Short mmCIF file of C-alpha atoms and ligand atoms in Angstrom, two decimals:
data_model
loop_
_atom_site.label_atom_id
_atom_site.label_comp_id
_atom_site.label_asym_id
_atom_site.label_seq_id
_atom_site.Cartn_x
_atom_site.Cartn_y
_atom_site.Cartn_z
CA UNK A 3 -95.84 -193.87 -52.41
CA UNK A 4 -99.11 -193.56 -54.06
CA UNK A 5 -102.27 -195.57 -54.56
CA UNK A 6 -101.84 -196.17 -57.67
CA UNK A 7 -99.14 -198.15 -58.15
CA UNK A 8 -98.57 -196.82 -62.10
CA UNK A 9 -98.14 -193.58 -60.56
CA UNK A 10 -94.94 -192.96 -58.51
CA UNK A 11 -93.71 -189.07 -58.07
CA UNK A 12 -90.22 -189.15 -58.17
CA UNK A 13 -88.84 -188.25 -61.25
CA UNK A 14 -86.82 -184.90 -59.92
CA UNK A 15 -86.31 -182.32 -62.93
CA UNK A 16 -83.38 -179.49 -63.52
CA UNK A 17 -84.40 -176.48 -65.98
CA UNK A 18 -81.65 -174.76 -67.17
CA UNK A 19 -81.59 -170.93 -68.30
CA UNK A 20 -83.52 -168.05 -67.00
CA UNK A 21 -85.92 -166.96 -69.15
CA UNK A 22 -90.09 -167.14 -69.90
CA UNK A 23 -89.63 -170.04 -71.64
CA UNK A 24 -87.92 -171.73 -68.61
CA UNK A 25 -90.52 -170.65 -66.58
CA UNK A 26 -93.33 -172.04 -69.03
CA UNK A 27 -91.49 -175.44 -68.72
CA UNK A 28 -91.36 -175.74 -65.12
CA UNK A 29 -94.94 -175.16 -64.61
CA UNK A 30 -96.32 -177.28 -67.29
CA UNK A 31 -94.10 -180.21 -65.81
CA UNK A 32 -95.19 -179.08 -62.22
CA UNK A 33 -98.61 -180.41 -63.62
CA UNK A 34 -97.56 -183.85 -64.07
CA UNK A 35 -97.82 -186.75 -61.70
CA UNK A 36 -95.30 -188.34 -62.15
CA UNK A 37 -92.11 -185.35 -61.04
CA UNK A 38 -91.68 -184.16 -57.81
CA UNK A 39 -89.19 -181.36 -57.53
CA UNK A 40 -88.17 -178.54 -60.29
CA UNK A 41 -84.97 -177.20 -59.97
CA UNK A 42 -84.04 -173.86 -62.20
CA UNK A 43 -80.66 -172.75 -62.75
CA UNK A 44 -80.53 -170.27 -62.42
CA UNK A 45 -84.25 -169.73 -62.81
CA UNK A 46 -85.91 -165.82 -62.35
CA UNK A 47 -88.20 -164.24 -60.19
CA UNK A 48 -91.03 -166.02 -61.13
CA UNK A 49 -89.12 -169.61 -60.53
CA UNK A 50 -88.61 -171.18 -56.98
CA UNK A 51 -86.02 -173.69 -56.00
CA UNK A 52 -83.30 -171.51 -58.24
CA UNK A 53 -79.92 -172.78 -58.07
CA UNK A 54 -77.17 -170.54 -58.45
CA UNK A 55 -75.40 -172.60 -61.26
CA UNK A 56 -75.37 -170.32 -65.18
CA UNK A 57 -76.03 -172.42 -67.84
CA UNK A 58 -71.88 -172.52 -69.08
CA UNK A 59 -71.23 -174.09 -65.98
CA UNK A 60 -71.45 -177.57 -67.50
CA UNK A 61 -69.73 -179.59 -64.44
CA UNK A 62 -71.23 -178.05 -62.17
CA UNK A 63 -75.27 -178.04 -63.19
CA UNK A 64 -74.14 -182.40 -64.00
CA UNK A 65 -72.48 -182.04 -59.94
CA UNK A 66 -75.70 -180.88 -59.26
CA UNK A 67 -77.72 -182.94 -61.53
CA UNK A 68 -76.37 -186.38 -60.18
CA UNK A 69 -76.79 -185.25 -56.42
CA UNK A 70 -79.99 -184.89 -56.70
CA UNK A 71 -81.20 -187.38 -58.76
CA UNK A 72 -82.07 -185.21 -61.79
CA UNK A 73 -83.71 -185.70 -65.42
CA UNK A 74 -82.20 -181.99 -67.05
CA UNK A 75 -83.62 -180.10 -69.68
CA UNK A 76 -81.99 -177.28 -71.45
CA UNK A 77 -83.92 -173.95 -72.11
CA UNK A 78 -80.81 -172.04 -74.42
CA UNK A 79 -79.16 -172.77 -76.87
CA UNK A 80 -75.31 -171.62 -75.91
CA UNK A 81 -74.69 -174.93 -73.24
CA UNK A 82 -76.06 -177.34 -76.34
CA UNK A 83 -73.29 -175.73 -78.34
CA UNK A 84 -71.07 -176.46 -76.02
CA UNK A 85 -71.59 -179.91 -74.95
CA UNK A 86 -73.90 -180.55 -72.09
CA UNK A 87 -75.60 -183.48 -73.64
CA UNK A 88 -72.19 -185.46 -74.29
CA UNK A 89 -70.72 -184.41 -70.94
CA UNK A 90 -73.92 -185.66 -69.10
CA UNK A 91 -74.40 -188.54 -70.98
CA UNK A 92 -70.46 -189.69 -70.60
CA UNK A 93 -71.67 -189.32 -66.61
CA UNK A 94 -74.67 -191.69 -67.63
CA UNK A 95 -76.96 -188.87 -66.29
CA UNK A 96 -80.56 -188.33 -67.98
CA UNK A 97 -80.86 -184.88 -70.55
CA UNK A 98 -83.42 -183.90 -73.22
CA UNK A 99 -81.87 -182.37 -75.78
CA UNK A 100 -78.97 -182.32 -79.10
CA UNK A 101 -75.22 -183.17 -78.71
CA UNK A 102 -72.82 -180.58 -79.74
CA UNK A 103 -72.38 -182.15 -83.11
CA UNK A 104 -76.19 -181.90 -83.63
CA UNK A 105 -76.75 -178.46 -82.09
CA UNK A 106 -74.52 -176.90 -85.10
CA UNK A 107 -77.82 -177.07 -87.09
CA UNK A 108 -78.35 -173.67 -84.75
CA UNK A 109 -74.41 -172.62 -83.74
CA UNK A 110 -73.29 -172.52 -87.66
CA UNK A 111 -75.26 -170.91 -90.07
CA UNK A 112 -72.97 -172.18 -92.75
CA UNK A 113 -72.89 -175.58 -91.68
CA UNK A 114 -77.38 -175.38 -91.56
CA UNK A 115 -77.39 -174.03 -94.88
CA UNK A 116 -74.95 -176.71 -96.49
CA UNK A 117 -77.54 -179.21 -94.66
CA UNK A 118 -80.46 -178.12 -96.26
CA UNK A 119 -78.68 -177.89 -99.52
CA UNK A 120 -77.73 -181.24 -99.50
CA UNK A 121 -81.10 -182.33 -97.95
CA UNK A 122 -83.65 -181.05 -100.37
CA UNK A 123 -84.96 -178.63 -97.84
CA UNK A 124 -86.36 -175.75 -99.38
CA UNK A 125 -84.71 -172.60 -98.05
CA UNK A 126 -83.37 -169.15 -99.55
CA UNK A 127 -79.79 -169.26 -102.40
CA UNK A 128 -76.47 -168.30 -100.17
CA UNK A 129 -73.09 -168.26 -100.13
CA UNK A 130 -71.02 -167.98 -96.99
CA UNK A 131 -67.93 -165.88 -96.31
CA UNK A 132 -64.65 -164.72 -94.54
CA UNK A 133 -63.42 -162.22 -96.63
CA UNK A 134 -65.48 -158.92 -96.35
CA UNK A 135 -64.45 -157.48 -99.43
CA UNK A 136 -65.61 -160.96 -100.95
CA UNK A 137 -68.72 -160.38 -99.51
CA UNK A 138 -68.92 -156.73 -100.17
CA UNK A 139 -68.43 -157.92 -104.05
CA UNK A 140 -70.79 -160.49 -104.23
CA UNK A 141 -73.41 -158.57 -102.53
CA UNK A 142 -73.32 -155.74 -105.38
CA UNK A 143 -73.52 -158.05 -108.08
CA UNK A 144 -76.85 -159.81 -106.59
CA UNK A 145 -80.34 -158.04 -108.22
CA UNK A 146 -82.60 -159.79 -105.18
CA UNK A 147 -82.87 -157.93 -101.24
CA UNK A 148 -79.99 -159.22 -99.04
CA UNK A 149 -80.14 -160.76 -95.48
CA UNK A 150 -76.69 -160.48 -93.40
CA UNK A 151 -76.26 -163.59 -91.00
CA UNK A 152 -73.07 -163.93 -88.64
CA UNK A 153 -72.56 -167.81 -88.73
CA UNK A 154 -72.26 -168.28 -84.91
CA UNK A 155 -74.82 -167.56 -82.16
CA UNK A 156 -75.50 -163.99 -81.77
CA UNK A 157 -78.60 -164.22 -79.52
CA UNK A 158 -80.67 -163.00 -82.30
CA UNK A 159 -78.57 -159.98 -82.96
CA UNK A 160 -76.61 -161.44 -85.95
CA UNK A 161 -79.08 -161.35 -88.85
CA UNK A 162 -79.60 -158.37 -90.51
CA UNK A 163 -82.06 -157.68 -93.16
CA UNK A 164 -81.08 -155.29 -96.26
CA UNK A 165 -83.08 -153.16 -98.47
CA UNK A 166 -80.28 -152.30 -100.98
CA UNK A 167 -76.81 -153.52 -101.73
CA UNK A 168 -75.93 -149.91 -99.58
CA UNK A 169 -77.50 -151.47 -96.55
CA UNK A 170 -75.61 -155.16 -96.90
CA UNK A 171 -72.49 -153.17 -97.61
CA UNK A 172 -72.85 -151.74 -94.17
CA UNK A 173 -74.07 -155.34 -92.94
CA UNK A 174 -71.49 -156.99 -93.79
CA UNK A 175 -69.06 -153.65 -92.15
CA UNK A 176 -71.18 -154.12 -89.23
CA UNK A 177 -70.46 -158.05 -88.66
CA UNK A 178 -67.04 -158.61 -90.04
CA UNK A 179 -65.03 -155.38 -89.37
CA UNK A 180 -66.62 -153.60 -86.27
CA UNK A 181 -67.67 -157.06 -84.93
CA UNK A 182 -70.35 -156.08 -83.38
CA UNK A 183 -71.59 -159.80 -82.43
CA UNK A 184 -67.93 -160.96 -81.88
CA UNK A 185 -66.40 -163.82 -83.40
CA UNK A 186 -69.79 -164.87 -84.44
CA UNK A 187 -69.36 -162.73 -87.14
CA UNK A 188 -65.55 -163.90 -88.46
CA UNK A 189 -67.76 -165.86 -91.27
CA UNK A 190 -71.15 -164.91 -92.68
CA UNK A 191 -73.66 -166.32 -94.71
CA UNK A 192 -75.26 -163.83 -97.24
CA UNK A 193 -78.67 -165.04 -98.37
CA UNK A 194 -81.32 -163.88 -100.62
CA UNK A 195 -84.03 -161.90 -99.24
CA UNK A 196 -87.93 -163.49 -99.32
CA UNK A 197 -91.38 -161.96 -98.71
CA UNK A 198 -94.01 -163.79 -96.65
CA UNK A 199 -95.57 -164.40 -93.47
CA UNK A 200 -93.26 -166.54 -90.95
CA UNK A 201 -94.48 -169.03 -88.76
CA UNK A 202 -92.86 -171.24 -85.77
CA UNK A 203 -92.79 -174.74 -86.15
CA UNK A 204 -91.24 -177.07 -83.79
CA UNK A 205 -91.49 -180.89 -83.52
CA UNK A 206 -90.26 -183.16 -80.68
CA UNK A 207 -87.58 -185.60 -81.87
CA UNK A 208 -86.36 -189.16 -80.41
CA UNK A 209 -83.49 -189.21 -83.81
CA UNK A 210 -85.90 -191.32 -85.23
CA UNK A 211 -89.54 -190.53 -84.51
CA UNK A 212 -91.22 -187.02 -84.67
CA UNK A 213 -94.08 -185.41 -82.86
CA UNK A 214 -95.14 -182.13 -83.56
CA UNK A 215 -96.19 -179.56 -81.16
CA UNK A 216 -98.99 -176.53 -81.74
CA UNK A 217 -97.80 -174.28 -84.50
CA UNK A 218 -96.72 -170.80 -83.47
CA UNK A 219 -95.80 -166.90 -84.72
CA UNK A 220 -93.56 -164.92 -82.96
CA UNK A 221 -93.56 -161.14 -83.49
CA UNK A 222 -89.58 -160.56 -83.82
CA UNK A 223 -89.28 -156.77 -84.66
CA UNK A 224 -89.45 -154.04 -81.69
CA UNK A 225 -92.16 -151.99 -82.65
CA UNK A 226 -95.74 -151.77 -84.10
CA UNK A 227 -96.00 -153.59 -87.49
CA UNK A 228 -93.13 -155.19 -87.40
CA UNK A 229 -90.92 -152.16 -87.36
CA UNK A 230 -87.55 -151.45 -85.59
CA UNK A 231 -84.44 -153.73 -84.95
CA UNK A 232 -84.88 -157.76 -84.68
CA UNK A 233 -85.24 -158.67 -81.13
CA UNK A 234 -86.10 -162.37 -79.28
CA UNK A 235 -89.45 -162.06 -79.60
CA UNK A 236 -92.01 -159.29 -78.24
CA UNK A 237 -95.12 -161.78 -78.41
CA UNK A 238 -96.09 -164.54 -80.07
CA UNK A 239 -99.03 -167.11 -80.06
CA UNK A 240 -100.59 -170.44 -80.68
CA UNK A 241 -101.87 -172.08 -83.04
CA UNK A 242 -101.74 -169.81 -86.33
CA UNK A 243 -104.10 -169.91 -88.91
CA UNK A 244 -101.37 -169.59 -91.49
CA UNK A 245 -100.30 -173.07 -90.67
CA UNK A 246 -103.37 -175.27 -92.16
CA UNK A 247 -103.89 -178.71 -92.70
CA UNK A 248 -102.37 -178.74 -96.64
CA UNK A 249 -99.19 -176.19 -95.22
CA UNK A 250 -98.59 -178.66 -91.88
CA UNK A 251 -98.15 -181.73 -94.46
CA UNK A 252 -95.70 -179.97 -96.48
CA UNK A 253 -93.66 -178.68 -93.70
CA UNK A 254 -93.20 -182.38 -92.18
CA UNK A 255 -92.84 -183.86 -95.80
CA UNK A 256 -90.67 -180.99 -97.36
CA UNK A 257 -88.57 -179.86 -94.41
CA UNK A 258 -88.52 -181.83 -91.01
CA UNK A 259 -88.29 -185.77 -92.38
CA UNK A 260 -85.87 -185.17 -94.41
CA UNK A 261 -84.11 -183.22 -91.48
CA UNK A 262 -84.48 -185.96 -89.38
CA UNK A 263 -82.92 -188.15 -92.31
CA UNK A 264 -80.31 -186.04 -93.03
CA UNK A 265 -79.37 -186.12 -89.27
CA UNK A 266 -78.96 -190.13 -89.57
CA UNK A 267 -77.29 -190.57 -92.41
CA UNK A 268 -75.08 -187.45 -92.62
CA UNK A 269 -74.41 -186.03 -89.04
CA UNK A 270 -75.37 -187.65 -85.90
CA UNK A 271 -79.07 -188.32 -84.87
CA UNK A 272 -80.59 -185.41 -83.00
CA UNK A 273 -82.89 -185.77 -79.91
CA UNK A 274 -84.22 -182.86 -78.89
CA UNK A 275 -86.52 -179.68 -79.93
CA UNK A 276 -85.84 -179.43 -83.74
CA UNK A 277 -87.50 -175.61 -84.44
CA UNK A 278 -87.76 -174.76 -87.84
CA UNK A 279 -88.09 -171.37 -88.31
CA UNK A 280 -90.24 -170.95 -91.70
CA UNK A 281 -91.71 -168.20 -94.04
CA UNK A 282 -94.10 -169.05 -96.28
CA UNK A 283 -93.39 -166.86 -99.81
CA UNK A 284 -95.23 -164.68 -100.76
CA UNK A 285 -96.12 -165.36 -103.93
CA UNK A 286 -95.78 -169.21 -104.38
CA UNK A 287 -97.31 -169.73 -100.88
CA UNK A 288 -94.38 -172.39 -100.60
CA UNK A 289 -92.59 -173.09 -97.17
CA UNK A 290 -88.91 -171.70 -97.00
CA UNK A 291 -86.84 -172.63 -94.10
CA UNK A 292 -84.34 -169.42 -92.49
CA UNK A 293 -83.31 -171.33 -89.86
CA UNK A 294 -82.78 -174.03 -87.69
CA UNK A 295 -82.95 -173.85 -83.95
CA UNK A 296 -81.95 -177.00 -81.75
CA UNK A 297 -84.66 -175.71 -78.32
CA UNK A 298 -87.84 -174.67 -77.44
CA UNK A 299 -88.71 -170.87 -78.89
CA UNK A 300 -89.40 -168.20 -76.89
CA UNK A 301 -91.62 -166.47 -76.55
CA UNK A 302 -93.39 -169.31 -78.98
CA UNK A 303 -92.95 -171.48 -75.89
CA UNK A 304 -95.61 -169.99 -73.01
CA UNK A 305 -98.57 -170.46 -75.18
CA UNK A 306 -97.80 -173.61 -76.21
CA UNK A 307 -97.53 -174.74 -73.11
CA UNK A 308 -100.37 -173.37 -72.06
CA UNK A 309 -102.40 -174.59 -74.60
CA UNK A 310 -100.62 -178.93 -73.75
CA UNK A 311 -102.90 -180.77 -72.42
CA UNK A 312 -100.76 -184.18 -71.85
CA UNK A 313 -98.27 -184.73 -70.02
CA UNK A 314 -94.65 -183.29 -71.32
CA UNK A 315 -92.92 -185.07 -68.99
CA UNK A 316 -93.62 -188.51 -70.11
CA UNK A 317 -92.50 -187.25 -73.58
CA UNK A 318 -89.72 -186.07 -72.56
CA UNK A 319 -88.87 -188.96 -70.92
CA UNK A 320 -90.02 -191.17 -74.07
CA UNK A 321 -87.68 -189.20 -76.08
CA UNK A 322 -84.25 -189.60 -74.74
CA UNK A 323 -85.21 -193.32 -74.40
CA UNK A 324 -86.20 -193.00 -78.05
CA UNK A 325 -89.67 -194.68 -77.81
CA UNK A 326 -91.71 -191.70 -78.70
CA UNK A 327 -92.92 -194.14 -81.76
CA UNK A 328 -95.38 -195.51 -79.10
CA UNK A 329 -96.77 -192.51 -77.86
CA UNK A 330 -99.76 -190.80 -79.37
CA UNK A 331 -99.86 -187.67 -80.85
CA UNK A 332 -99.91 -184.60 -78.29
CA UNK A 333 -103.50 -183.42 -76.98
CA UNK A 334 -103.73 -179.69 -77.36
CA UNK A 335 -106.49 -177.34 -75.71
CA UNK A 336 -108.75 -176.13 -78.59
CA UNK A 337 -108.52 -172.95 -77.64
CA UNK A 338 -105.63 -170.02 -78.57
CA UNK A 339 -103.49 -168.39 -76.67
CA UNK A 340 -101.45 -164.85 -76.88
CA UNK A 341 -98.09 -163.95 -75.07
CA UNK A 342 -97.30 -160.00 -74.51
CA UNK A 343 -93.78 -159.97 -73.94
CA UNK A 344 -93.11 -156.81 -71.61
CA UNK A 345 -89.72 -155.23 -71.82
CA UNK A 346 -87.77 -152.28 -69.97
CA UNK A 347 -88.03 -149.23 -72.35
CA UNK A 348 -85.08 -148.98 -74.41
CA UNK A 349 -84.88 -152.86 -75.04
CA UNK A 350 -83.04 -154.20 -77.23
CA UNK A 351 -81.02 -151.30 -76.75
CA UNK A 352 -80.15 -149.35 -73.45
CA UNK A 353 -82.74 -150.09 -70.97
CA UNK A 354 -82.45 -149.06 -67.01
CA UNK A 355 -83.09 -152.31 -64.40
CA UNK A 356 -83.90 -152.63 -60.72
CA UNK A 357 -87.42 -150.84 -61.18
CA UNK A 358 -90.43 -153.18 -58.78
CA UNK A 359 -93.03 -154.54 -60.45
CA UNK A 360 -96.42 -153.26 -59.63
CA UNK A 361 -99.29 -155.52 -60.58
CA UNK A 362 -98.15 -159.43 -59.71
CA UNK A 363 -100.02 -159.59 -56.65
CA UNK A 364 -103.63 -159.77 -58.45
CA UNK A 365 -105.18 -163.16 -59.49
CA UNK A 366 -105.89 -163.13 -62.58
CA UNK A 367 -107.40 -166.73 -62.92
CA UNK A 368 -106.93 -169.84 -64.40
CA UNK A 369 -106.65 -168.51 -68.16
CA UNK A 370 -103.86 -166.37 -67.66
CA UNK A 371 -99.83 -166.68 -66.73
CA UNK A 372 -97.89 -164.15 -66.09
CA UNK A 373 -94.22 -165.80 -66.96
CA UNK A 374 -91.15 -164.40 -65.88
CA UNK A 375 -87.98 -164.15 -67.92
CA UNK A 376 -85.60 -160.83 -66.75
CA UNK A 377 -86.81 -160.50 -63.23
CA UNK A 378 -85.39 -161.25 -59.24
CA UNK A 379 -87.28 -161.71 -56.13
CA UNK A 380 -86.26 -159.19 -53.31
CA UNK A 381 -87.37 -159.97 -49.61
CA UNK A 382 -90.68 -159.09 -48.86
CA UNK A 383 -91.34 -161.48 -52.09
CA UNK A 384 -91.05 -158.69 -54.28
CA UNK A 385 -89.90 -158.50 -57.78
CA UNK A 386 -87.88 -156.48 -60.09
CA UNK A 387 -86.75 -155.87 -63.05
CA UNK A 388 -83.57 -157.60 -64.32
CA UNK A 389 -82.86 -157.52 -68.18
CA UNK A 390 -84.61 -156.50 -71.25
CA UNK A 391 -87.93 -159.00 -71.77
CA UNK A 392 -89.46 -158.94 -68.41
CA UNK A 393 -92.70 -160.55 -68.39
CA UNK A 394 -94.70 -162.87 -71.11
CA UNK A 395 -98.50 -162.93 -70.01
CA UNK A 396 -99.80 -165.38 -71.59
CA UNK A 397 -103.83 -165.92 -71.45
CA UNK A 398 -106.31 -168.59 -73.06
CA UNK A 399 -109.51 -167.50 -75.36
CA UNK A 400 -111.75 -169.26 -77.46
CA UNK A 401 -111.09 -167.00 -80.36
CA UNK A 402 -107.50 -165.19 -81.12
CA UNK A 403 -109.80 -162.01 -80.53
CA UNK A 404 -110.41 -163.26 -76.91
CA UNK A 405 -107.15 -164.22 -75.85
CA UNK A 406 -105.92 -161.37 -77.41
CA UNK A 407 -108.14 -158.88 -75.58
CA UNK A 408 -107.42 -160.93 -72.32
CA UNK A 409 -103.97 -160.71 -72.20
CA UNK A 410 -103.74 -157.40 -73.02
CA UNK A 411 -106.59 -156.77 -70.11
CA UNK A 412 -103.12 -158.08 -67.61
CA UNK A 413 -100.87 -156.44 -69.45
CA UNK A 414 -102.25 -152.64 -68.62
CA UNK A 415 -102.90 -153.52 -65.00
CA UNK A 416 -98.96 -153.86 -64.20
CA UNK A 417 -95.86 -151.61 -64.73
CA UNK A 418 -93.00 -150.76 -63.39
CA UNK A 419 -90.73 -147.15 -62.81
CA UNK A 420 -91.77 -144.19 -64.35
CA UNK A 421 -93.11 -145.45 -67.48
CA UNK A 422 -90.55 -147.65 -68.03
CA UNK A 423 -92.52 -150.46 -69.25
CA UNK A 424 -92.72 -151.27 -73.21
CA UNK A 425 -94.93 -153.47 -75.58
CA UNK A 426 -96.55 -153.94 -78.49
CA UNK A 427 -99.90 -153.46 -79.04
CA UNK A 428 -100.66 -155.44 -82.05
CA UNK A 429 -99.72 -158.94 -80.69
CA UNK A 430 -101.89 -161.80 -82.61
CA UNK A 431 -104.15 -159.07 -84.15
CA UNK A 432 -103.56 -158.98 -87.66
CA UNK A 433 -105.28 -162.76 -87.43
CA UNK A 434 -107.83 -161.44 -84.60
CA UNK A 435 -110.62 -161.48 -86.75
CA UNK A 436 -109.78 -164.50 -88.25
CA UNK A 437 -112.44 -167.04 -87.09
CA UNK A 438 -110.65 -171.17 -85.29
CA UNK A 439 -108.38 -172.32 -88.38
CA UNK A 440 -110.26 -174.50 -91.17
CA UNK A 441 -108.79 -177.79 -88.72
CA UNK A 442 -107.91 -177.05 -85.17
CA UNK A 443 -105.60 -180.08 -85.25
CA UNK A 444 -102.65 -178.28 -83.47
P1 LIG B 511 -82.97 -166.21 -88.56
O1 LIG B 511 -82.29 -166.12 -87.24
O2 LIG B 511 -82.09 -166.70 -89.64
O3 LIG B 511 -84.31 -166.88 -88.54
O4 LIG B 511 -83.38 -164.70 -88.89
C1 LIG B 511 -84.10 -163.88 -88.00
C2 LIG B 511 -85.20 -163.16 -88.73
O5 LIG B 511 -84.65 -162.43 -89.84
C3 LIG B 511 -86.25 -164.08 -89.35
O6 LIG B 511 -87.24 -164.44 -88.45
C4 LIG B 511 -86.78 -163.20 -90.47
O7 LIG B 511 -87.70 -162.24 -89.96
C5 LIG B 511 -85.55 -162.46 -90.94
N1 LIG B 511 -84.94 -163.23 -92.05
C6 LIG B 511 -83.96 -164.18 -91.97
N2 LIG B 511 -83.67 -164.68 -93.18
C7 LIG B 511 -84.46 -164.04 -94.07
C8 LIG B 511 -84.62 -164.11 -95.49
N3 LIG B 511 -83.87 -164.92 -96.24
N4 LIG B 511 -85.54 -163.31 -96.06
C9 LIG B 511 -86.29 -162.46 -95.32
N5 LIG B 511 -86.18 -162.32 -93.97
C10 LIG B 511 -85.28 -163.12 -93.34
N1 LIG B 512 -88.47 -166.71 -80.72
C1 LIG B 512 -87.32 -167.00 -81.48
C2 LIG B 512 -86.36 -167.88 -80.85
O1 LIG B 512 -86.62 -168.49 -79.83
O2 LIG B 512 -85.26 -168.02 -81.39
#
């Protein structure tokens, strides 16, 4: 036991999923002093203490869970959907995160869009679907750009964006008829199209209380200037400029209170990560919400946790016991950090796996994390590739310039396979010149 009698390790945590955001939550919580082990399952190559449970295997992680004495936190999205909060609270074990009935704000498109409606919460005209040829005829008729959503989870593959009513019309094929995402794509929601800049915004949540954590951008599309398919995320980074003082009071006033409300009165209260994923339009500079998300981002999650300065743990904790009205606001780092997501070539297409990683063996201090998302140890501790985002390195810098240019700086000293490595090179840049926001408040 220690000293100081406040301060007694033995709060033992389970992480479940595999990828860099995972990995970002385990070693922020390693930092606190009040946990003592980290279980992942089933964790990466950058994780230790993996357990070789997958996240859909709900009675077995809550076996695990109560053996060893666990407070569980989930990473994905696809166990909220299906229960793990209500099966591990029925087993009065501790978890952070939404019940099933909450977690359709993500796992039904329809059903998040009918919320905001009835919520006040600004956010693109839709209608939602089952009938193609329904769809097909209401696209045609509408004079604004189209967006394509399957209403289930689709691991970011079910949205598609539309130039012309040509391109929804083969949407709409591509989701309904070919089901390409599966079932996820028996219903759609059709929504109108908006300019802007997007940002990340995500808020802890006790069903009453909110705190907000450091605003964030993600970079979704492939290539360069945000060209090629959608993917789940190439790089993102903390805190954006776009998100000032006047924009962060309208996004708690306009969208997540009355979220929160809506929850209580209309659904079931949500605990958890609320994301909001929001694009400012262009023209009106007004926040629109696309989406809903009921977990951490990532990659929006490795810089914020590298930029945390208190201790997530305790609000973790405070959360599911619904005090988080007595905790203060979260301390953040005033400094900015960038994520480059490294992917196999090919990603999110074909890729090859199975190459080694050359490159993790060099320090490269205490302003830079290299976190893992598709990788596996081999013996000798070495590590390979194993799925399409491989890497998020993740470095501190007093300007966006700096972190920028240090992450980057790690990113061209490893690779793997015959130039089989892929990222983008414009991460963060567009705001690189950009001096600290007007108020570095998050
Ligand atoms: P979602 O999963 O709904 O956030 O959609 C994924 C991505 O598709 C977003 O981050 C946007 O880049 C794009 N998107 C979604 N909805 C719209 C919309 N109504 N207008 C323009 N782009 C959108
Ligand atoms: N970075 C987007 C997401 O986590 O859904």
């Amino acid at each position: 036991m220690s000293q100081d009698s406040d301060v007694v390790k033995n709060n033992n945590v389970l992480i479940i999923g595999s990828g860099g955001r995972e990995h970002a939550l385990g070693w922020k919580l390693r930092q606190s002093d009040i946990v003592q082990k980290i279980y992942f399952a089933p964790g990466n190559g950058g994780t230790f203490q993996n357990v070789n449970i997958q996240p859909t295997e709900i009675d077995k992680l809550a076996e695990f869970a109560k053996k060893n004495e666990c407070f569980t936190i989930v990473g994905p999205e696809t166990p909220l959907a299906n229960g793990i909060v209500d099966y591990f609270v029925k087993e009065r074990l501790r978890i952070f995160g939404p019940t099933r009935q909450a977690a359709l704000l993500e796992s039904s498109k329809e059903f998040a869009k009918q919320f905001m409606n009835k919520n006040g919460i600004p956010t693109p005209v839709f209608r939602a679907f089952s009938d193609p040829e329904e769809a097909k005829n209401y696209a045609v008729k509408q004079k604004t750009g189209l967006v394509i959503k399957a209403d289930g989870l689709a691991s970011g593959k079910g949205v598609i964006v539309c130039n012309n009513s040509n391109e929804a019309i083969d949407a709409i094929d591509r989701l309904m008829v070919k089901r390409e995402c599966g079932i996820a794509g028996s219903r759609i929601v059709v929504e109108e199209r908006l300019s802007g800049e997007e940002c990340s915004f995500i808020v802890l949540c006790d069903s009453r209380t909110i705190i907000p954590l450091a605003s964030s951008q993600d970079h979704k599309r492939v290539f360069d200037n945000d060209n090629g398919p959608n993917t789940g995320g190439m790089g993102s980074y903390s805190p954006t400029p776009i998100v000032d003082e006047n924009l962060y009071n309208t996004i708690i006033k306009q969208i997540m209170e009355p979220a929160v409300k809506g929850m209580i009165h209309h659904v079931t209260p949500f605990k958890g990560f609320l994301y909001a994923g929001i694009m400012i339009e262009e023209l009106t500079k007004q926040p629109y919400l696309l989406e809903f998300n009921v977990r951490m981002g990532d990659p929006e999650c490795q810089p914020i946790m590298m930029r945390m300065k208190s201790d997530l743990f305790r609000y973790l904790e405070s959360a599911i016991n619904e005090e988080l009205d007595s905790m203060l606001p979260i301390e953040w780092k005033n400094k900015f950090a960038v994520c480059v997501v490294m992917a196999s070539r090919g990603y999110p297409l074909k890729y090859s796996q199975g190459h080694f990683i050359k490159g993790l063996e060099y320090d490269f201090g205490p302003e830079v994390m290299v976190f893992h998302s598709g990788t596996r140890r081999c013996s000798r501790n070495r590590v390979k590739t194993d799925g399409g985002r491989v890497l998020g390195v993740t470095a501190l810098g007093d300007t966006i310039r700096m972190a920028v240019k240090a992450a980057y700086s790690v990113v061209h000293r490893i690779s793997w396979g015959e130039n089989e490595h892929y990222y983008r090179t414009d991460i963060a840049t567009k705001y690189s010149s950009s001096g600290k926001p007007a108020s570095f408040f998050l």
